Amino acid sequence: MKLSVVIIIVMILVSRLQAEDLQQLGGIDKSLLERISSDYAKLGDNKGIVNIVTNNEINALSLNREKLIQHDKLMNFKLKAGGITNQRSSGRCWMFAGLNTVAPDVATRLKTADFELSQPYLTFWDKLEKSNLFLEQIISTGSLPTTDRVVDMLVSDPTGDGGWWNYFSDLIQKYGIVPLTAMPESKQSASTGAINTLINRKLRADAAELRSLHRNGTSIGSLRKKKEAMLAEIYKLLVFSYGNPPTEFTFRYEAKDSTQVLPKKYTPHSFYREYVGGSLPDYVALMDNPNYPYDKVFQLELSRNMADRPDMTVLNLPIDKHKTYALKMLLDSQAVWFACDVGHEHISDSGLLAKDIYDYSGILQTDFSMSKANQLAYGECSPTHAMAFVGVDTVAGSLPAKWLVENSWGTAKGDKGFWYLYNDWFDQYVYVTVIDKKLLSEEDTAKLSQTPILLPMWEPFTTAIRKIGN
């Protein structure tokens, strides 16, 4: 047999083996393509749907008109909310939502209709605290390789904008608060992308230096001395970007009756004591995550922005209890901080959050349904945004039909900055509420004494919590 014939036979055998290997590996071969296309052909002539979908925006095509018509803006209970805030191009929603829960009380004490607390002031300290926490974590993990999962997560975003309720509450108790007039927004606080990139670059360089020193046997004490010099550099960058945070300021304002209130000097802590009372209520974070047992307490690893504060703990309760306690809190004249996935089933122009407001299945002839547990477990949904409940509509029955939400996206989105969140959307996309402990039942209060179950920093829910900030 000629050599060329042998080569051809070998090539044919190899190609057949490769085809069999592809099938065994689950590849898309010709027979599978034929079956898929045959199944589609059985659906009949879909030219009309193809023409419609390829030439139009899917949300507009899928808008559920019947559900839209049922929507109304009526609320039978509303708190006196302050002016709508705007986080602009930053991921500080958790901070804005936190300030939105205390600003109405401050405005009431000041007897003024419209008042805003300084977000840049807290942002400055949040960035400094996150930088210190990052460097401390780098020191404590100095013996681990850079390929280690923990180190990889640490350096992925050393001081991003994201945060959580306890970030906010820890900040104002440590640093106090100031009115926006005492430290207004800067270009960098309103659009944080550039300065975040530069600070992260600096911190990663610092991390490399600290780890090198650790490998060379430098003591923890000496590493911390080096860290202090590094923090001084970060502080300088923050002052350049946000301005110098005031240690004392003069505050003057006009009351509702147009009375000019005389100027008065404050420190951030004296202002906090006078207008917030010097301390927040004893708040408890409730979680609804069906992937974990209810009535248990969980601790989310590295869910903090300060090195000397504990990680956040949450009590996992079914969503109906979240509604019960949120309603109690509103009727107690307290706004409710909550975390949700705002990217699903909403109409931005009218501020509507309603499940099935888009009928994707009807248009695309595909079932897109997922349970809340699977959405969380497989990354379809996660807590991405924080807002505040400031009203509720209970006329339809004992449980609320919908909730009034104060957002931090300015007045151009939603209904002049407010949103209407329906009960079925609450069920599917609300994951955390922060509740005044005094409103919990005795049974649920007793559950808080459990030893927390640790959820590691790479667990999907824990990872998402640190990134709340849309």
mmCIF file with all atom_site columns, N, CA, C and O in Angstrom, residues 289-325:
data_model
loop_
_atom_site.group_PDB
_atom_site.id
_atom_site.type_symbol
_atom_site.label_atom_id
_atom_site.label_alt_id
_atom_site.label_comp_id
_atom_site.label_asym_id
_atom_site.label_entity_id
_atom_site.label_seq_id
_atom_site.pdbx_PDB_ins_code
_atom_site.Cartn_x
_atom_site.Cartn_y
_atom_site.Cartn_z
_atom_site.occupancy
_atom_site.B_iso_or_equiv
_atom_site.pdbx_formal_charge
_atom_site.auth_seq_id
_atom_site.auth_comp_id
_atom_site.auth_asym_id
_atom_site.auth_atom_id
_atom_site.pdbx_PDB_model_num
ATOM 1   N N  . ASN A 1 289 ? -32.917 34.865 52.726 1.00 0.00 ? 289 ASN A N  1
ATOM 2   C CA . ASN A 1 289 ? -32.169 34.052 51.777 1.00 0.00 ? 289 ASN A CA 1
ATOM 3   C C  . ASN A 1 289 ? -32.627 32.614 51.932 1.00 0.00 ? 289 ASN A C  1
ATOM 4   O O  . ASN A 1 289 ? -32.220 31.914 52.868 1.00 0.00 ? 289 ASN A O  1
ATOM 5   N N  . PRO A 1 290 ? -33.504 32.135 51.024 1.00 0.00 ? 290 PRO A N  1
ATOM 6   C CA . PRO A 1 290 ? -34.063 30.779 51.164 1.00 0.00 ? 290 PRO A CA 1
ATOM 7   C C  . PRO A 1 290 ? -33.039 29.667 51.039 1.00 0.00 ? 290 PRO A C  1
ATOM 8   O O  . PRO A 1 290 ? -33.380 28.504 51.290 1.00 0.00 ? 290 PRO A O  1
ATOM 9   N N  . ASN A 1 291 ? -31.810 29.986 50.652 1.00 0.00 ? 291 ASN A N  1
ATOM 10  C CA . ASN A 1 291 ? -30.778 28.944 50.551 1.00 0.00 ? 291 ASN A CA 1
ATOM 11  C C  . ASN A 1 291 ? -30.228 28.536 51.911 1.00 0.00 ? 291 ASN A C  1
ATOM 12  O O  . ASN A 1 291 ? -29.472 27.560 52.001 1.00 0.00 ? 291 ASN A O  1
ATOM 13  N N  . TYR A 1 292 ? -30.586 29.270 52.948 1.00 0.00 ? 292 TYR A N  1
ATOM 14  C CA . TYR A 1 292 ? -30.101 28.980 54.295 1.00 0.00 ? 292 TYR A CA 1
ATOM 15  C C  . TYR A 1 292 ? -31.287 28.833 55.237 1.00 0.00 ? 292 TYR A C  1
ATOM 16  O O  . TYR A 1 292 ? -32.368 29.381 54.978 1.00 0.00 ? 292 TYR A O  1
ATOM 17  N N  . PRO A 1 293 ? -31.105 28.091 56.325 1.00 0.00 ? 293 PRO A N  1
ATOM 18  C CA . PRO A 1 293 ? -32.229 27.872 57.243 1.00 0.00 ? 293 PRO A CA 1
ATOM 19  C C  . PRO A 1 293 ? -32.720 29.172 57.873 1.00 0.00 ? 293 PRO A C  1
ATOM 20  O O  . PRO A 1 293 ? -31.919 30.030 58.250 1.00 0.00 ? 293 PRO A O  1
ATOM 21  N N  . TYR A 1 294 ? -34.019 29.300 57.953 1.00 0.00 ? 294 TYR A N  1
ATOM 22  C CA . TYR A 1 294 ? -34.615 30.464 58.616 1.00 0.00 ? 294 TYR A CA 1
ATOM 23  C C  . TYR A 1 294 ? -34.460 30.346 60.134 1.00 0.00 ? 294 TYR A C  1
ATOM 24  O O  . TYR A 1 294 ? -34.195 29.269 60.670 1.00 0.00 ? 294 TYR A O  1
ATOM 25  N N  . ASP A 1 295 ? -34.612 31.487 60.788 1.00 0.00 ? 295 ASP A N  1
ATOM 26  C CA . ASP A 1 295 ? -34.532 31.599 62.251 1.00 0.00 ? 295 ASP A CA 1
ATOM 27  C C  . ASP A 1 295 ? -33.123 31.376 62.786 1.00 0.00 ? 295 ASP A C  1
ATOM 28  O O  . ASP A 1 295 ? -32.942 31.144 63.982 1.00 0.00 ? 295 ASP A O  1
ATOM 29  N N  . LYS A 1 296 ? -32.124 31.459 61.906 1.00 0.00 ? 296 LYS A N  1
ATOM 30  C CA . LYS A 1 296 ? -30.729 31.339 62.303 1.00 0.00 ? 296 LYS A CA 1
ATOM 31  C C  . LYS A 1 296 ? -30.007 32.666 62.073 1.00 0.00 ? 296 LYS A C  1
ATOM 32  O O  . LYS A 1 296 ? -30.368 33.445 61.193 1.00 0.00 ? 296 LYS A O  1
ATOM 33  N N  . VAL A 1 297 ? -28.965 32.904 62.864 1.00 0.00 ? 297 VAL A N  1
ATOM 34  C CA . VAL A 1 297 ? -28.149 34.108 62.731 1.00 0.00 ? 297 VAL A CA 1
ATOM 35  C C  . VAL A 1 297 ? -26.889 33.774 61.939 1.00 0.00 ? 297 VAL A C  1
ATOM 36  O O  . VAL A 1 297 ? -26.245 32.755 62.193 1.00 0.00 ? 297 VAL A O  1
ATOM 37  N N  . PHE A 1 298 ? -26.563 34.626 60.985 1.00 0.00 ? 298 PHE A N  1
ATOM 38  C CA . PHE A 1 298 ? -25.380 34.426 60.144 1.00 0.00 ? 298 PHE A CA 1
ATOM 39  C C  . PHE A 1 298 ? -24.467 35.640 60.257 1.00 0.00 ? 298 PHE A C  1
ATOM 40  O O  . PHE A 1 298 ? -24.923 36.776 60.404 1.00 0.00 ? 298 PHE A O  1
ATOM 41  N N  . GLN A 1 299 ? -23.178 35.384 60.178 1.00 0.00 ? 299 GLN A N  1
ATOM 42  C CA . GLN A 1 299 ? -22.189 36.468 60.130 1.00 0.00 ? 299 GLN A CA 1
ATOM 43  C C  . GLN A 1 299 ? -21.535 36.440 58.762 1.00 0.00 ? 299 GLN A C  1
ATOM 44  O O  . GLN A 1 299 ? -21.076 35.398 58.302 1.00 0.00 ? 299 GLN A O  1
ATOM 45  N N  . LEU A 1 300 ? -21.529 37.600 58.103 1.00 0.00 ? 300 LEU A N  1
ATOM 46  C CA . LEU A 1 300 ? -20.982 37.704 56.759 1.00 0.00 ? 300 LEU A CA 1
ATOM 47  C C  . LEU A 1 300 ? -19.538 38.182 56.839 1.00 0.00 ? 300 LEU A C  1
ATOM 48  O O  . LEU A 1 300 ? -19.267 39.303 57.271 1.00 0.00 ? 300 LEU A O  1
ATOM 49  N N  . GLU A 1 301 ? -18.625 37.337 56.420 1.00 0.00 ? 301 GLU A N  1
ATOM 50  C CA . GLU A 1 301 ? -17.199 37.623 56.577 1.00 0.00 ? 301 GLU A CA 1
ATOM 51  C C  . GLU A 1 301 ? -16.778 38.862 55.798 1.00 0.00 ? 301 GLU A C  1
ATOM 52  O O  . GLU A 1 301 ? -17.124 39.030 54.635 1.00 0.00 ? 301 GLU A O  1
ATOM 53  N N  . LEU A 1 302 ? -16.010 39.722 56.458 1.00 0.00 ? 302 LEU A N  1
ATOM 54  C CA . LEU A 1 302 ? -15.467 40.960 55.897 1.00 0.00 ? 302 LEU A CA 1
ATOM 55  C C  . LEU A 1 302 ? -16.572 41.909 55.418 1.00 0.00 ? 302 LEU A C  1
ATOM 56  O O  . LEU A 1 302 ? -16.424 42.616 54.434 1.00 0.00 ? 302 LEU A O  1
ATOM 57  N N  . SER A 1 303 ? -17.694 41.908 56.117 1.00 0.00 ? 303 SER A N  1
ATOM 58  C CA . SER A 1 303 ? -18.789 42.834 55.798 1.00 0.00 ? 303 SER A CA 1
ATOM 59  C C  . SER A 1 303 ? -18.696 44.044 56.722 1.00 0.00 ? 303 SER A C  1
ATOM 60  O O  . SER A 1 303 ? -19.585 44.311 57.526 1.00 0.00 ? 303 SER A O  1
ATOM 61  N N  . ARG A 1 304 ? -17.603 44.770 56.617 1.00 0.00 ? 304 ARG A N  1
ATOM 62  C CA . ARG A 1 304 ? -17.397 45.954 57.431 1.00 0.00 ? 304 ARG A CA 1
ATOM 63  C C  . ARG A 1 304 ? -16.424 46.875 56.694 1.00 0.00 ? 304 ARG A C  1
ATOM 64  O O  . ARG A 1 304 ? -15.746 46.445 55.759 1.00 0.00 ? 304 ARG A O  1
ATOM 65  N N  . ASN A 1 305 ? -16.368 48.128 57.119 1.00 0.00 ? 305 ASN A N  1
ATOM 66  C CA . ASN A 1 305 ? -15.417 49.054 56.517 1.00 0.00 ? 305 ASN A CA 1
ATOM 67  C C  . ASN A 1 305 ? -14.370 49.544 57.516 1.00 0.00 ? 305 ASN A C  1
ATOM 68  O O  . ASN A 1 305 ? -13.546 50.383 57.177 1.00 0.00 ? 305 ASN A O  1
ATOM 69  N N  . MET A 1 306 ? -14.410 49.012 58.744 1.00 0.00 ? 306 MET A N  1
ATOM 70  C CA . MET A 1 306 ? -13.453 49.416 59.774 1.00 0.00 ? 306 MET A CA 1
ATOM 71  C C  . MET A 1 306 ? -12.738 48.201 60.350 1.00 0.00 ? 306 MET A C  1
ATOM 72  O O  . MET A 1 306 ? -13.375 47.169 60.614 1.00 0.00 ? 306 MET A O  1
ATOM 73  N N  . ALA A 1 307 ? -11.433 48.341 60.552 1.00 0.00 ? 307 ALA A N  1
ATOM 74  C CA . ALA A 1 307 ? -10.646 47.225 61.078 1.00 0.00 ? 307 ALA A CA 1
ATOM 75  C C  . ALA A 1 307 ? -11.025 46.867 62.503 1.00 0.00 ? 307 ALA A C  1
ATOM 76  O O  . ALA A 1 307 ? -10.897 45.711 62.914 1.00 0.00 ? 307 ALA A O  1
ATOM 77  N N  . ASP A 1 308 ? -11.500 47.858 63.273 1.00 0.00 ? 308 ASP A N  1
ATOM 78  C CA . ASP A 1 308 ? -11.782 47.631 64.690 1.00 0.00 ? 308 ASP A CA 1
ATOM 79  C C  . ASP A 1 308 ? -13.275 47.453 64.979 1.00 0.00 ? 308 ASP A C  1
ATOM 80  O O  . ASP A 1 308 ? -13.719 47.636 66.107 1.00 0.00 ? 308 ASP A O  1
ATOM 81  N N  . ARG A 1 309 ? -14.052 47.099 63.966 1.00 0.00 ? 309 ARG A N  1
ATOM 82  C CA . ARG A 1 309 ? -15.480 46.836 64.162 1.00 0.00 ? 309 ARG A CA 1
ATOM 83  C C  . ARG A 1 309 ? -15.788 45.407 63.729 1.00 0.00 ? 309 ARG A C  1
ATOM 84  O O  . ARG A 1 309 ? -15.095 44.839 62.877 1.00 0.00 ? 309 ARG A O  1
ATOM 85  N N  . PRO A 1 310 ? -16.812 44.787 64.296 1.00 0.00 ? 310 PRO A N  1
ATOM 86  C CA . PRO A 1 310 ? -17.130 43.397 63.931 1.00 0.00 ? 310 PRO A CA 1
ATOM 87  C C  . PRO A 1 310 ? -17.807 43.312 62.569 1.00 0.00 ? 310 PRO A C  1
ATOM 88  O O  . PRO A 1 310 ? -18.382 44.289 62.076 1.00 0.00 ? 310 PRO A O  1
ATOM 89  N N  . ASP A 1 311 ? -17.742 42.135 61.969 1.00 0.00 ? 311 ASP A N  1
ATOM 90  C CA . ASP A 1 311 ? -18.493 41.888 60.746 1.00 0.00 ? 311 ASP A CA 1
ATOM 91  C C  . ASP A 1 311 ? -19.989 41.907 61.050 1.00 0.00 ? 311 ASP A C  1
ATOM 92  O O  . ASP A 1 311 ? -20.422 41.687 62.191 1.00 0.00 ? 311 ASP A O  1
ATOM 93  N N  . MET A 1 312 ? -20.758 42.147 60.013 1.00 0.00 ? 312 MET A N  1
ATOM 94  C CA . MET A 1 312 ? -22.197 42.237 60.152 1.00 0.00 ? 312 MET A CA 1
ATOM 95  C C  . MET A 1 312 ? -22.821 40.874 60.437 1.00 0.00 ? 312 MET A C  1
ATOM 96  O O  . MET A 1 312 ? -22.394 39.858 59.892 1.00 0.00 ? 312 MET A O  1
ATOM 97  N N  . THR A 1 313 ? -23.826 40.863 61.304 1.00 0.00 ? 313 THR A N  1
ATOM 98  C CA . THR A 1 313 ? -24.626 39.664 61.522 1.00 0.00 ? 313 THR A CA 1
ATOM 99  C C  . THR A 1 313 ? -26.057 39.938 61.057 1.00 0.00 ? 313 THR A C  1
ATOM 100 O O  . THR A 1 313 ? -26.550 41.068 61.133 1.00 0.00 ? 313 THR A O  1
ATOM 101 N N  . VAL A 1 314 ? -26.713 38.884 60.552 1.00 0.00 ? 314 VAL A N  1
ATOM 102 C CA . VAL A 1 314 ? -28.081 39.008 60.059 1.00 0.00 ? 314 VAL A CA 1
ATOM 103 C C  . VAL A 1 314 ? -28.911 37.841 60.585 1.00 0.00 ? 314 VAL A C  1
ATOM 104 O O  . VAL A 1 314 ? -28.405 36.725 60.734 1.00 0.00 ? 314 VAL A O  1
ATOM 105 N N  . LEU A 1 315 ? -30.162 38.125 60.878 1.00 0.00 ? 315 LEU A N  1
ATOM 106 C CA . LEU A 1 315 ? -31.108 37.077 61.261 1.00 0.00 ? 315 LEU A CA 1
ATOM 107 C C  . LEU A 1 315 ? -31.931 36.729 60.025 1.00 0.00 ? 315 LEU A C  1
ATOM 108 O O  . LEU A 1 315 ? -32.586 37.595 59.445 1.00 0.00 ? 315 LEU A O  1
ATOM 109 N N  . ASN A 1 316 ? -31.875 35.473 59.614 1.00 0.00 ? 316 ASN A N  1
ATOM 110 C CA . ASN A 1 316 ? -32.577 35.042 58.404 1.00 0.00 ? 316 ASN A CA 1
ATOM 111 C C  . ASN A 1 316 ? -34.031 34.724 58.732 1.00 0.00 ? 316 ASN A C  1
ATOM 112 O O  . ASN A 1 316 ? -34.325 33.776 59.470 1.00 0.00 ? 316 ASN A O  1
ATOM 113 N N  . LEU A 1 317 ? -34.945 35.535 58.200 1.00 0.00 ? 317 LEU A N  1
ATOM 114 C CA . LEU A 1 317 ? -36.376 35.359 58.451 1.00 0.00 ? 317 LEU A CA 1
ATOM 115 C C  . LEU A 1 317 ? -37.134 35.357 57.128 1.00 0.00 ? 317 LEU A C  1
ATOM 116 O O  . LEU A 1 317 ? -36.732 36.033 56.169 1.00 0.00 ? 317 LEU A O  1
ATOM 117 N N  . PRO A 1 318 ? -38.260 34.619 57.045 1.00 0.00 ? 318 PRO A N  1
ATOM 118 C CA . PRO A 1 318 ? -39.076 34.629 55.824 1.00 0.00 ? 318 PRO A CA 1
ATOM 119 C C  . PRO A 1 318 ? -39.528 36.043 55.478 1.00 0.00 ? 318 PRO A C  1
ATOM 120 O O  . PRO A 1 318 ? -39.689 36.895 56.353 1.00 0.00 ? 318 PRO A O  1
ATOM 121 N N  . ILE A 1 319 ? -39.793 36.281 54.205 1.00 0.00 ? 319 ILE A N  1
ATOM 122 C CA . ILE A 1 319 ? -40.044 37.627 53.716 1.00 0.00 ? 319 ILE A CA 1
ATOM 123 C C  . ILE A 1 319 ? -41.296 38.261 54.333 1.00 0.00 ? 319 ILE A C  1
ATOM 124 O O  . ILE A 1 319 ? -41.344 39.483 54.509 1.00 0.00 ? 319 ILE A O  1
ATOM 125 N N  . ASP A 1 320 ? -42.295 37.460 54.697 1.00 0.00 ? 320 ASP A N  1
ATOM 126 C CA . ASP A 1 320 ? -43.503 38.034 55.300 1.00 0.00 ? 320 ASP A CA 1
ATOM 127 C C  . ASP A 1 320 ? -43.190 38.722 56.629 1.00 0.00 ? 320 ASP A C  1
ATOM 128 O O  . ASP A 1 320 ? -43.831 39.710 56.986 1.00 0.00 ? 320 ASP A O  1
ATOM 129 N N  . LYS A 1 321 ? -42.204 38.213 57.360 1.00 0.00 ? 321 LYS A N  1
ATOM 130 C CA . LYS A 1 321 ? -41.822 38.874 58.613 1.00 0.00 ? 321 LYS A CA 1
ATOM 131 C C  . LYS A 1 321 ? -41.127 40.193 58.338 1.00 0.00 ? 321 LYS A C  1
ATOM 132 O O  . LYS A 1 321 ? -41.275 41.159 59.106 1.00 0.00 ? 321 LYS A O  1
ATOM 133 N N  . HIS A 1 322 ? -40.383 40.284 57.250 1.00 0.00 ? 322 HIS A N  1
ATOM 134 C CA . HIS A 1 322 ? -39.776 41.551 56.859 1.00 0.00 ? 322 HIS A CA 1
ATOM 135 C C  . HIS A 1 322 ? -40.861 42.603 56.643 1.00 0.00 ? 322 HIS A C  1
ATOM 136 O O  . HIS A 1 322 ? -40.741 43.751 57.069 1.00 0.00 ? 322 HIS A O  1
ATOM 137 N N  . LYS A 1 323 ? -41.927 42.189 55.966 1.00 0.00 ? 323 LYS A N  1
ATOM 138 C CA . LYS A 1 323 ? -43.035 43.117 55.696 1.00 0.00 ? 323 LYS A CA 1
ATOM 139 C C  . LYS A 1 323 ? -43.709 43.556 56.995 1.00 0.00 ? 323 LYS A C  1
ATOM 140 O O  . LYS A 1 323 ? -44.017 44.740 57.183 1.00 0.00 ? 323 LYS A O  1
ATOM 141 N N  . THR A 1 324 ? -43.940 42.594 57.875 1.00 0.00 ? 324 THR A N  1
ATOM 142 C CA . THR A 1 324 ? -44.589 42.905 59.153 1.00 0.00 ? 324 THR A CA 1
ATOM 143 C C  . THR A 1 324 ? -43.788 43.935 59.939 1.00 0.00 ? 324 THR A C  1
ATOM 144 O O  . THR A 1 324 ? -44.336 44.921 60.443 1.00 0.00 ? 324 THR A O  1
ATOM 145 N N  . TYR A 1 325 ? -42.475 43.717 60.028 1.00 0.00 ? 325 TYR A N  1
ATOM 146 C CA . TYR A 1 325 ? -41.633 44.619 60.820 1.00 0.00 ? 325 TYR A CA 1
ATOM 147 C C  . TYR A 1 325 ? -41.412 45.957 60.110 1.00 0.00 ? 325 TYR A C  1
ATOM 148 O O  . TYR A 1 325 ? -41.336 47.003 60.764 1.00 0.00 ? 325 TYR A O  1
#
